Structure formats: C-alpha cells, structure tokens
Amino acid sequence: MKRGVLASDVNDLLTPSASCVIQMDKSKLNPGSFPAPMFPTAAASTFNSESNATRNPSNSVARIALSDCLTCSGCVTSAETVLLETQSTESFEQLLKSQSKSNVSVVSLSQQSVASIAVAFNLSLNEAALYISGFLKSRYGISKVISLSNARNIALRNTLKEFLIRNSENGKLPMLTSSCPGVVCYMEKRLDCQQLELLSHSMSPMATAGALVKTLNGNETLHMSVMPCADKKLEAAREQLRGLIDVVLTTSELHQLILQSESPKLSSYLPTQLDSLAEEEERRNDEQNSRMEWSGGGPSGGYLEYVLRESARLLFGIELLEDTFSDPRIIVTEIRSSDFREVRLVQDGNAL
C-alpha cells in the first residue's frame, strides 16, 4: 500500500468538472436559485434578482471569477489547476522580462523553503540563504531578497493582538488560525457562517511581507515569494490580497530553476547578504531580517505557542519556561493523534 498520495493519483486535481453548478443562462435563473459565493465578488454581482443586463449592456454575459470558484463547493479543483498553471516558473520569468528596469523587484524567502534547499545542496541554513540570494540577483537581476522572519513576527503579534481584543470584548472564541491556506479554503467551502467567524482575520507572513514591500517600495514593485507549498499560490490569488504577491514559487520550482541554470551547483554563485525592506530598517540595525532566524514553530506555524506564552504573561502574569510545552503548568492532551492535541494553561489545578 502506498504511504503517500501523488497529484497524479487524483483525477479531480487534473481535470475540470463536467459542469459548473452556477447557471450561466440568466434567462432561466430564478431569484435565489443560485449558490452564491461566500464573499461578494464581481461575478456574484451579475447574479441578482434584478438583471444587470438591462442596466448595463456590458453585463449581458455572465462571468465567474477565480475567487468565486475557490469559495464554491460545486466542483473540486478545476480553478486550482488553472491557477497553478498561471503561477509558474514561466510566469515568474516573463514577469521579470516585462518589468521596467526602474522597477524594484523583491523576492521573499520562507524559512522552510530555504531549509529544504539547504538539505538538497548540503549547506547550512544561513549558507543556503546567502547562495539563493546570490543566484536570484545574478541570474534574474532581483533588486532585493528578504527573509520572511520579520513578517512572520509581525503576523504573530497581530494574531496575539486580535486574540486579546476578542478575549476582552467577549468576541468570537475560540479563535481559529492556520498557516495552511488549503485548510482555510476547505473551511470556507464546508463550514457555515457562524463557524467561519471564528477564523482569525490576521494576514499570513507571506501577505504581511507583501503589504510591507508594496507600502515601503511602491505599488509598482514586483513581489515574488518562495513558499514550501502550492497552496500558497491559492492564497496569493485571494481577492482580499490582490496586488500584494505577484508570483509564488514553490521550493521544488526554485530548485528546478537552479538545476536548469548555467551553474546547477548553488555554491558556484556568489553568496550575497539578504536585504532589509527599507533604509529605515537598516538604520535600526535589524539583524534578524538579514539572516534566516528560527523561533518557535510546531504544526501551527508558531501561532499556538506564541499566543499561549504571551497571553499567559499579559493576562495572568505567568512567565512560562523557554521550552513552553515542558512547563508543568501546560497540560497537553492528545485527542486523536499526535497531530491533534489540546493544550491548557493550568494554575492551582484550575484551567485558566
């Protein structure tokens, strides 16, 4: 029996569904008969009880946007397949060729992707980051290569702030968060609105980096991100994040670009320091953004541990041990497997 499932094993991933559940013939459409997307989009506005075609001739043809498909449970993965084709290495190279020479281009690197490249080329984490930076700058003329460390820390702080606000204002709890956009997309397709309100509204590290890049360097700046999973391509295409990330490459795609270059040995490129996002950061001598810095992790991407530690300190004045889960005041209960655990903060025998 196979231990893993490959994309080629799943037919639905590779071929579009036979038909779309959204009726395209608006002359036969009754008000309320169509399963509307969860988030209002341009496509959703063309399907309402009053025909837009009578008011605006340009709306005579119904159009369904990618964001509508991603939040609709009618078909499984045809939209994702199209998206993966447009968020490719070819798109990455074409985008760089078409940009003006005066435009700034920025590539943000996830720690997980750098770690995988480090293993592939038998390098340390920091060495791999420097060589990747040198490769991208020398081969593609990238202006800046940055680590997602700073953006990740900002995302963690924003998540903590949101949790504290919800807790103090009797907001929607428990707060759900995930570092996997696939999980979020699945929840949006399957859960009802009340359950969806439990999702955290804070942006991911990749989206946070995109917001910083565009704010500090201008909206015309190209921002490309190297991430460990193809699901991040789906996240970049979300309407709420439009314009923050121009192209997402997976670790394997970056690996292929290196192997297909004139010098397939990564260490043959000149190692180059990672950049800061803006000069003001350099004046603050922010070293963390110029190297691959690892802080708490775990299956939740660090959200659980960080929010737990800081909430314990801010709400109850409890300073947990550096190794959070070895602290006797932290009770970890395995629910179904090692991947599904309940974590409680206990004081004097009572859960806080």
PDB file of C-alpha atoms in Angstrom, residues 136-327:
ATOM      1  CA  LEU A 136      18.393  35.272  -7.795  1.00  0.00           C
ATOM      2  CA  LYS A 137      20.315  38.549  -8.079  1.00  0.00           C
ATOM      3  CA  SER A 138      22.913  37.401 -10.583  1.00  0.00           C
ATOM      4  CA  ARG A 139      20.669  35.297 -12.838  1.00  0.00           C
ATOM      5  CA  TYR A 140      17.414  37.281 -12.680  1.00  0.00           C
ATOM      6  CA  GLY A 141      18.514  40.739 -11.594  1.00  0.00           C
ATOM      7  CA  ILE A 142      16.339  40.721  -8.459  1.00  0.00           C
ATOM      8  CA  SER A 143      16.730  44.004  -6.549  1.00  0.00           C
ATOM      9  CA  LYS A 144      16.165  42.651  -3.028  1.00  0.00           C
ATOM     10  CA  VAL A 145      15.960  39.208  -1.462  1.00  0.00           C
ATOM     11  CA  ILE A 146      14.463  39.186   2.025  1.00  0.00           C
ATOM     12  CA  SER A 147      13.665  36.679   4.737  1.00  0.00           C
ATOM     13  CA  LEU A 148      10.106  36.243   5.953  1.00  0.00           C
ATOM     14  CA  SER A 149      11.349  36.278   9.565  1.00  0.00           C
ATOM     15  CA  ASN A 150      10.265  39.860  10.247  1.00  0.00           C
ATOM     16  CA  ALA A 151       6.915  39.398   8.521  1.00  0.00           C
ATOM     17  CA  ARG A 152       6.367  36.201  10.491  1.00  0.00           C
ATOM     18  CA  ASN A 153       6.980  38.011  13.776  1.00  0.00           C
ATOM     19  CA  ILE A 154       4.587  40.789  12.754  1.00  0.00           C
ATOM     20  CA  ALA A 155       1.948  38.186  11.842  1.00  0.00           C
ATOM     21  CA  LEU A 156       2.361  36.526  15.247  1.00  0.00           C
ATOM     22  CA  ARG A 157       1.997  39.848  17.065  1.00  0.00           C
ATOM     23  CA  ASN A 158      -1.094  40.753  15.042  1.00  0.00           C
ATOM     24  CA  THR A 159      -2.644  37.371  15.846  1.00  0.00           C
ATOM     25  CA  LEU A 160      -1.956  37.875  19.545  1.00  0.00           C
ATOM     26  CA  LYS A 161      -3.471  41.372  19.421  1.00  0.00           C
ATOM     27  CA  GLU A 162      -6.598  40.025  17.739  1.00  0.00           C
ATOM     28  CA  PHE A 163      -6.939  37.281  20.354  1.00  0.00           C
ATOM     29  CA  LEU A 164      -6.574  39.727  23.263  1.00  0.00           C
ATOM     30  CA  ILE A 165      -9.209  42.044  21.723  1.00  0.00           C
ATOM     31  CA  ARG A 166     -11.626  39.170  21.253  1.00  0.00           C
ATOM     32  CA  ASN A 167     -10.996  37.960  24.795  1.00  0.00           C
ATOM     33  CA  SER A 168     -11.533  41.389  26.380  1.00  0.00           C
ATOM     34  CA  GLU A 169     -14.611  42.283  24.317  1.00  0.00           C
ATOM     35  CA  ASN A 170     -16.382  38.907  24.519  1.00  0.00           C
ATOM     36  CA  GLY A 171     -15.654  38.359  20.845  1.00  0.00           C
ATOM     37  CA  LYS A 172     -15.914  35.167  18.844  1.00  0.00           C
ATOM     38  CA  LEU A 173     -13.926  32.430  20.625  1.00  0.00           C
ATOM     39  CA  PRO A 174     -12.209  30.072  20.229  1.00  0.00           C
ATOM     40  CA  MET A 175     -10.152  31.832  17.572  1.00  0.00           C
ATOM     41  CA  LEU A 176      -9.106  29.548  14.740  1.00  0.00           C
ATOM     42  CA  THR A 177      -5.951  30.120  12.744  1.00  0.00           C
ATOM     43  CA  SER A 178      -3.888  28.101  10.300  1.00  0.00           C
ATOM     44  CA  SER A 179      -0.658  28.591   8.403  1.00  0.00           C
ATOM     45  CA  CYS A 180      -2.122  26.464   5.603  1.00  0.00           C
ATOM     46  CA  PRO A 181      -4.330  28.275   3.030  1.00  0.00           C
ATOM     47  CA  GLY A 182      -5.676  24.892   1.946  1.00  0.00           C
ATOM     48  CA  VAL A 183      -7.265  24.479   5.381  1.00  0.00           C
ATOM     49  CA  VAL A 184      -8.796  27.955   5.177  1.00  0.00           C
ATOM     50  CA  CYS A 185     -10.142  27.283   1.672  1.00  0.00           C
ATOM     51  CA  TYR A 186     -11.646  23.970   2.831  1.00  0.00           C
ATOM     52  CA  MET A 187     -13.301  25.637   5.835  1.00  0.00           C
ATOM     53  CA  GLU A 188     -14.792  28.349   3.626  1.00  0.00           C
ATOM     54  CA  LYS A 189     -16.312  25.689   1.402  1.00  0.00           C
ATOM     55  CA  ARG A 190     -17.628  23.435   4.154  1.00  0.00           C
ATOM     56  CA  LEU A 191     -18.436  25.433   7.301  1.00  0.00           C
ATOM     57  CA  ASP A 192     -21.346  27.736   7.973  1.00  0.00           C
ATOM     58  CA  CYS A 193     -21.038  31.487   8.521  1.00  0.00           C
ATOM     59  CA  GLN A 194     -21.069  31.293  12.329  1.00  0.00           C
ATOM     60  CA  GLN A 195     -18.150  28.871  12.334  1.00  0.00           C
ATOM     61  CA  LEU A 196     -16.264  30.962   9.785  1.00  0.00           C
ATOM     62  CA  GLU A 197     -16.481  33.962  12.122  1.00  0.00           C
ATOM     63  CA  LEU A 198     -14.086  32.083  14.422  1.00  0.00           C
ATOM     64  CA  LEU A 199     -11.299  32.338  11.813  1.00  0.00           C
ATOM     65  CA  SER A 200      -8.545  34.819  12.577  1.00  0.00           C
ATOM     66  CA  HIS A 201      -8.535  37.935  10.374  1.00  0.00           C
ATOM     67  CA  SER A 202      -4.766  38.465  10.643  1.00  0.00           C
ATOM     68  CA  MET A 203      -2.688  38.165   7.476  1.00  0.00           C
ATOM     69  CA  SER A 204      -0.145  35.396   6.997  1.00  0.00           C
ATOM     70  CA  PRO A 205       3.604  36.125   6.963  1.00  0.00           C
ATOM     71  CA  MET A 206       3.615  35.991   3.140  1.00  0.00           C
ATOM     72  CA  ALA A 207       0.766  38.502   2.866  1.00  0.00           C
ATOM     73  CA  THR A 208       2.318  40.667   5.598  1.00  0.00           C
ATOM     74  CA  ALA A 209       5.592  40.762   3.663  1.00  0.00           C
ATOM     75  CA  GLY A 210       3.664  41.735   0.524  1.00  0.00           C
ATOM     76  CA  ALA A 211       1.959  44.616   2.322  1.00  0.00           C
ATOM     77  CA  LEU A 212       5.313  45.845   3.667  1.00  0.00           C
ATOM     78  CA  VAL A 213       7.038  45.541   0.287  1.00  0.00           C
ATOM     79  CA  LYS A 214       4.315  47.459  -1.558  1.00  0.00           C
ATOM     80  CA  THR A 215       3.989  50.114   1.165  1.00  0.00           C
ATOM     81  CA  LEU A 216       7.701  50.817   1.531  1.00  0.00           C
ATOM     82  CA  ASN A 217       8.745  50.466  -2.127  1.00  0.00           C
ATOM     83  CA  GLY A 218       5.596  51.446  -4.046  1.00  0.00           C
ATOM     84  CA  ASN A 219       2.727  49.508  -5.626  1.00  0.00           C
ATOM     85  CA  GLU A 220       4.647  49.106  -8.884  1.00  0.00           C
ATOM     86  CA  THR A 221       7.206  46.954  -7.044  1.00  0.00           C
ATOM     87  CA  LEU A 222       7.203  43.292  -8.059  1.00  0.00           C
ATOM     88  CA  HIS A 223       6.893  40.978  -5.083  1.00  0.00           C
ATOM     89  CA  MET A 224       7.569  37.278  -5.571  1.00  0.00           C
ATOM     90  CA  SER A 225       7.615  34.746  -2.773  1.00  0.00           C
ATOM     91  CA  VAL A 226       9.201  31.305  -2.410  1.00  0.00           C
ATOM     92  CA  MET A 227       6.992  29.080  -0.280  1.00  0.00           C
ATOM     93  CA  PRO A 228       7.014  25.371   0.648  1.00  0.00           C
ATOM     94  CA  CYS A 229       3.548  24.510  -0.704  1.00  0.00           C
ATOM     95  CA  ALA A 230       1.497  25.111  -3.872  1.00  0.00           C
ATOM     96  CA  ASP A 231      -1.480  26.111  -1.711  1.00  0.00           C
ATOM     97  CA  LYS A 232       0.268  29.435  -1.167  1.00  0.00           C
ATOM     98  CA  LYS A 233      -0.472  30.169  -4.832  1.00  0.00           C
ATOM     99  CA  LEU A 234      -4.182  29.965  -3.957  1.00  0.00           C
ATOM    100  CA  GLU A 235      -3.653  32.369  -1.070  1.00  0.00           C
ATOM    101  CA  ALA A 236      -1.905  34.885  -3.330  1.00  0.00           C
ATOM    102  CA  ALA A 237      -4.913  34.843  -5.694  1.00  0.00           C
ATOM    103  CA  ARG A 238      -7.442  35.748  -2.999  1.00  0.00           C
ATOM    104  CA  GLU A 239      -9.308  38.944  -3.767  1.00  0.00           C
ATOM    105  CA  GLN A 240      -8.522  40.333  -0.303  1.00  0.00           C
ATOM    106  CA  LEU A 241      -4.777  40.028  -1.044  1.00  0.00           C
ATOM    107  CA  ARG A 242      -4.842  41.103  -4.677  1.00  0.00           C
ATOM    108  CA  GLY A 243      -1.708  43.000  -5.663  1.00  0.00           C
ATOM    109  CA  LEU A 244       0.371  42.021  -2.619  1.00  0.00           C
ATOM    110  CA  ILE A 245       2.057  38.960  -4.166  1.00  0.00           C
ATOM    111  CA  ASP A 246       2.665  38.876  -7.913  1.00  0.00           C
ATOM    112  CA  VAL A 247       4.008  35.315  -8.216  1.00  0.00           C
ATOM    113  CA  VAL A 248       4.505  32.438  -5.786  1.00  0.00           C
ATOM    114  CA  LEU A 249       7.122  29.780  -6.496  1.00  0.00           C
ATOM    115  CA  THR A 250       7.276  26.519  -4.566  1.00  0.00           C
ATOM    116  CA  THR A 251      10.511  25.131  -3.159  1.00  0.00           C
ATOM    117  CA  SER A 252      10.657  22.496  -5.911  1.00  0.00           C
ATOM    118  CA  GLU A 253      10.211  25.159  -8.599  1.00  0.00           C
ATOM    119  CA  LEU A 254      13.112  27.205  -7.194  1.00  0.00           C
ATOM    120  CA  HIS A 255      15.149  24.002  -7.049  1.00  0.00           C
ATOM    121  CA  GLN A 256      14.398  23.331 -10.730  1.00  0.00           C
ATOM    122  CA  LEU A 257      15.385  26.879 -11.700  1.00  0.00           C
ATOM    123  CA  ILE A 258      18.747  26.355 -10.005  1.00  0.00           C
ATOM    124  CA  LEU A 259      19.331  22.956 -11.653  1.00  0.00           C
ATOM    125  CA  GLN A 260      18.393  24.326 -15.094  1.00  0.00           C
ATOM    126  CA  SER A 261      20.736  27.315 -14.833  1.00  0.00           C
ATOM    127  CA  GLU A 262      24.201  27.543 -16.380  1.00  0.00           C
ATOM    128  CA  SER A 263      25.695  26.594 -12.999  1.00  0.00           C
ATOM    129  CA  PRO A 264      23.438  23.951 -11.408  1.00  0.00           C
ATOM    130  CA  LYS A 265      25.649  23.875  -8.319  1.00  0.00           C
ATOM    131  CA  LEU A 266      24.215  26.526  -5.986  1.00  0.00           C
ATOM    132  CA  SER A 267      27.526  27.171  -4.231  1.00  0.00           C
ATOM    133  CA  SER A 268      29.026  28.325  -7.550  1.00  0.00           C
ATOM    134  CA  TYR A 269      27.132  31.606  -7.183  1.00  0.00           C
ATOM    135  CA  LEU A 270      28.499  34.494  -5.163  1.00  0.00           C
ATOM    136  CA  PRO A 271      26.901  34.449  -1.689  1.00  0.00           C
ATOM    137  CA  THR A 272      25.013  37.702  -1.126  1.00  0.00           C
ATOM    138  CA  GLN A 273      23.566  39.077   2.096  1.00  0.00           C
ATOM    139  CA  LEU A 274      19.804  39.196   2.424  1.00  0.00           C
ATOM    140  CA  ASP A 275      18.304  42.670   2.299  1.00  0.00           C
ATOM    141  CA  SER A 276      16.224  44.795   4.613  1.00  0.00           C
ATOM    142  CA  LEU A 277      12.890  46.086   3.353  1.00  0.00           C
ATOM    143  CA  ALA A 278      13.801  49.758   3.645  1.00  0.00           C
ATOM    144  CA  GLU A 279      16.647  52.039   4.675  1.00  0.00           C
ATOM    145  CA  GLU A 280      14.938  52.882   7.958  1.00  0.00           C
ATOM    146  CA  GLU A 281      15.183  49.232   8.924  1.00  0.00           C
ATOM    147  CA  GLU A 282      18.899  49.266   8.200  1.00  0.00           C
ATOM    148  CA  ARG A 283      19.318  52.301  10.431  1.00  0.00           C
ATOM    149  CA  ARG A 284      17.718  50.314  13.226  1.00  0.00           C
ATOM    150  CA  ASN A 285      20.396  47.678  12.558  1.00  0.00           C
ATOM    151  CA  ASP A 286      17.765  44.979  12.295  1.00  0.00           C
ATOM    152  CA  GLU A 287      19.885  41.842  12.014  1.00  0.00           C
ATOM    153  CA  GLN A 288      17.000  39.409  12.110  1.00  0.00           C
ATOM    154  CA  ASN A 289      15.823  40.301   8.620  1.00  0.00           C
ATOM    155  CA  SER A 290      19.316  39.790   7.164  1.00  0.00           C
ATOM    156  CA  ARG A 291      19.562  36.119   8.149  1.00  0.00           C
ATOM    157  CA  MET A 292      17.384  33.073   8.492  1.00  0.00           C
ATOM    158  CA  GLU A 293      16.170  33.337  12.079  1.00  0.00           C
ATOM    159  CA  TRP A 294      14.213  30.473  13.599  1.00  0.00           C
ATOM    160  CA  SER A 295      11.854  31.000  16.509  1.00  0.00           C
ATOM    161  CA  GLY A 296       9.125  28.805  17.952  1.00  0.00           C
ATOM    162  CA  GLY A 297       7.402  26.632  15.398  1.00  0.00           C
ATOM    163  CA  GLY A 298       5.355  23.474  15.533  1.00  0.00           C
ATOM    164  CA  PRO A 299       2.415  22.303  13.442  1.00  0.00           C
ATOM    165  CA  SER A 300       0.550  25.613  13.846  1.00  0.00           C
ATOM    166  CA  GLY A 301       3.367  27.720  12.402  1.00  0.00           C
ATOM    167  CA  GLY A 302       4.162  29.149  15.842  1.00  0.00           C
ATOM    168  CA  TYR A 303       0.749  30.750  16.418  1.00  0.00           C
ATOM    169  CA  LEU A 304      -0.293  28.436  19.259  1.00  0.00           C
ATOM    170  CA  GLU A 305       2.939  28.688  21.223  1.00  0.00           C
ATOM    171  CA  TYR A 306       3.319  32.449  20.789  1.00  0.00           C
ATOM    172  CA  VAL A 307      -0.281  33.351  21.663  1.00  0.00           C
ATOM    173  CA  LEU A 308      -0.210  30.938  24.621  1.00  0.00           C
ATOM    174  CA  ARG A 309       3.043  32.321  26.046  1.00  0.00           C
ATOM    175  CA  GLU A 310       2.138  35.982  25.629  1.00  0.00           C
ATOM    176  CA  SER A 311      -1.454  35.565  26.821  1.00  0.00           C
ATOM    177  CA  ALA A 312      -0.217  33.801  29.945  1.00  0.00           C
ATOM    178  CA  ARG A 313       2.144  36.701  30.628  1.00  0.00           C
ATOM    179  CA  LEU A 314      -0.234  39.563  29.798  1.00  0.00           C
ATOM    180  CA  LEU A 315      -3.484  38.167  31.200  1.00  0.00           C
ATOM    181  CA  PHE A 316      -2.274  36.188  34.223  1.00  0.00           C
ATOM    182  CA  GLY A 317       1.272  37.405  34.905  1.00  0.00           C
ATOM    183  CA  ILE A 318       2.670  33.912  34.284  1.00  0.00           C
ATOM    184  CA  GLU A 319       6.105  33.582  32.702  1.00  0.00           C
ATOM    185  CA  LEU A 320       6.313  30.179  31.051  1.00  0.00           C
ATOM    186  CA  LEU A 321       9.554  28.249  30.612  1.00  0.00           C
ATOM    187  CA  GLU A 322      11.505  28.788  27.400  1.00  0.00           C
ATOM    188  CA  ASP A 323      10.525  25.271  26.334  1.00  0.00           C
ATOM    189  CA  THR A 324       6.821  26.056  26.593  1.00  0.00           C
ATOM    190  CA  PHE A 325       5.431  22.549  26.431  1.00  0.00           C
ATOM    191  CA  SER A 326       7.798  21.207  29.107  1.00  0.00           C
ATOM    192  CA  ASP A 327       6.378  23.703  31.632  1.00  0.00           C
TER     193      ASP A 327
END
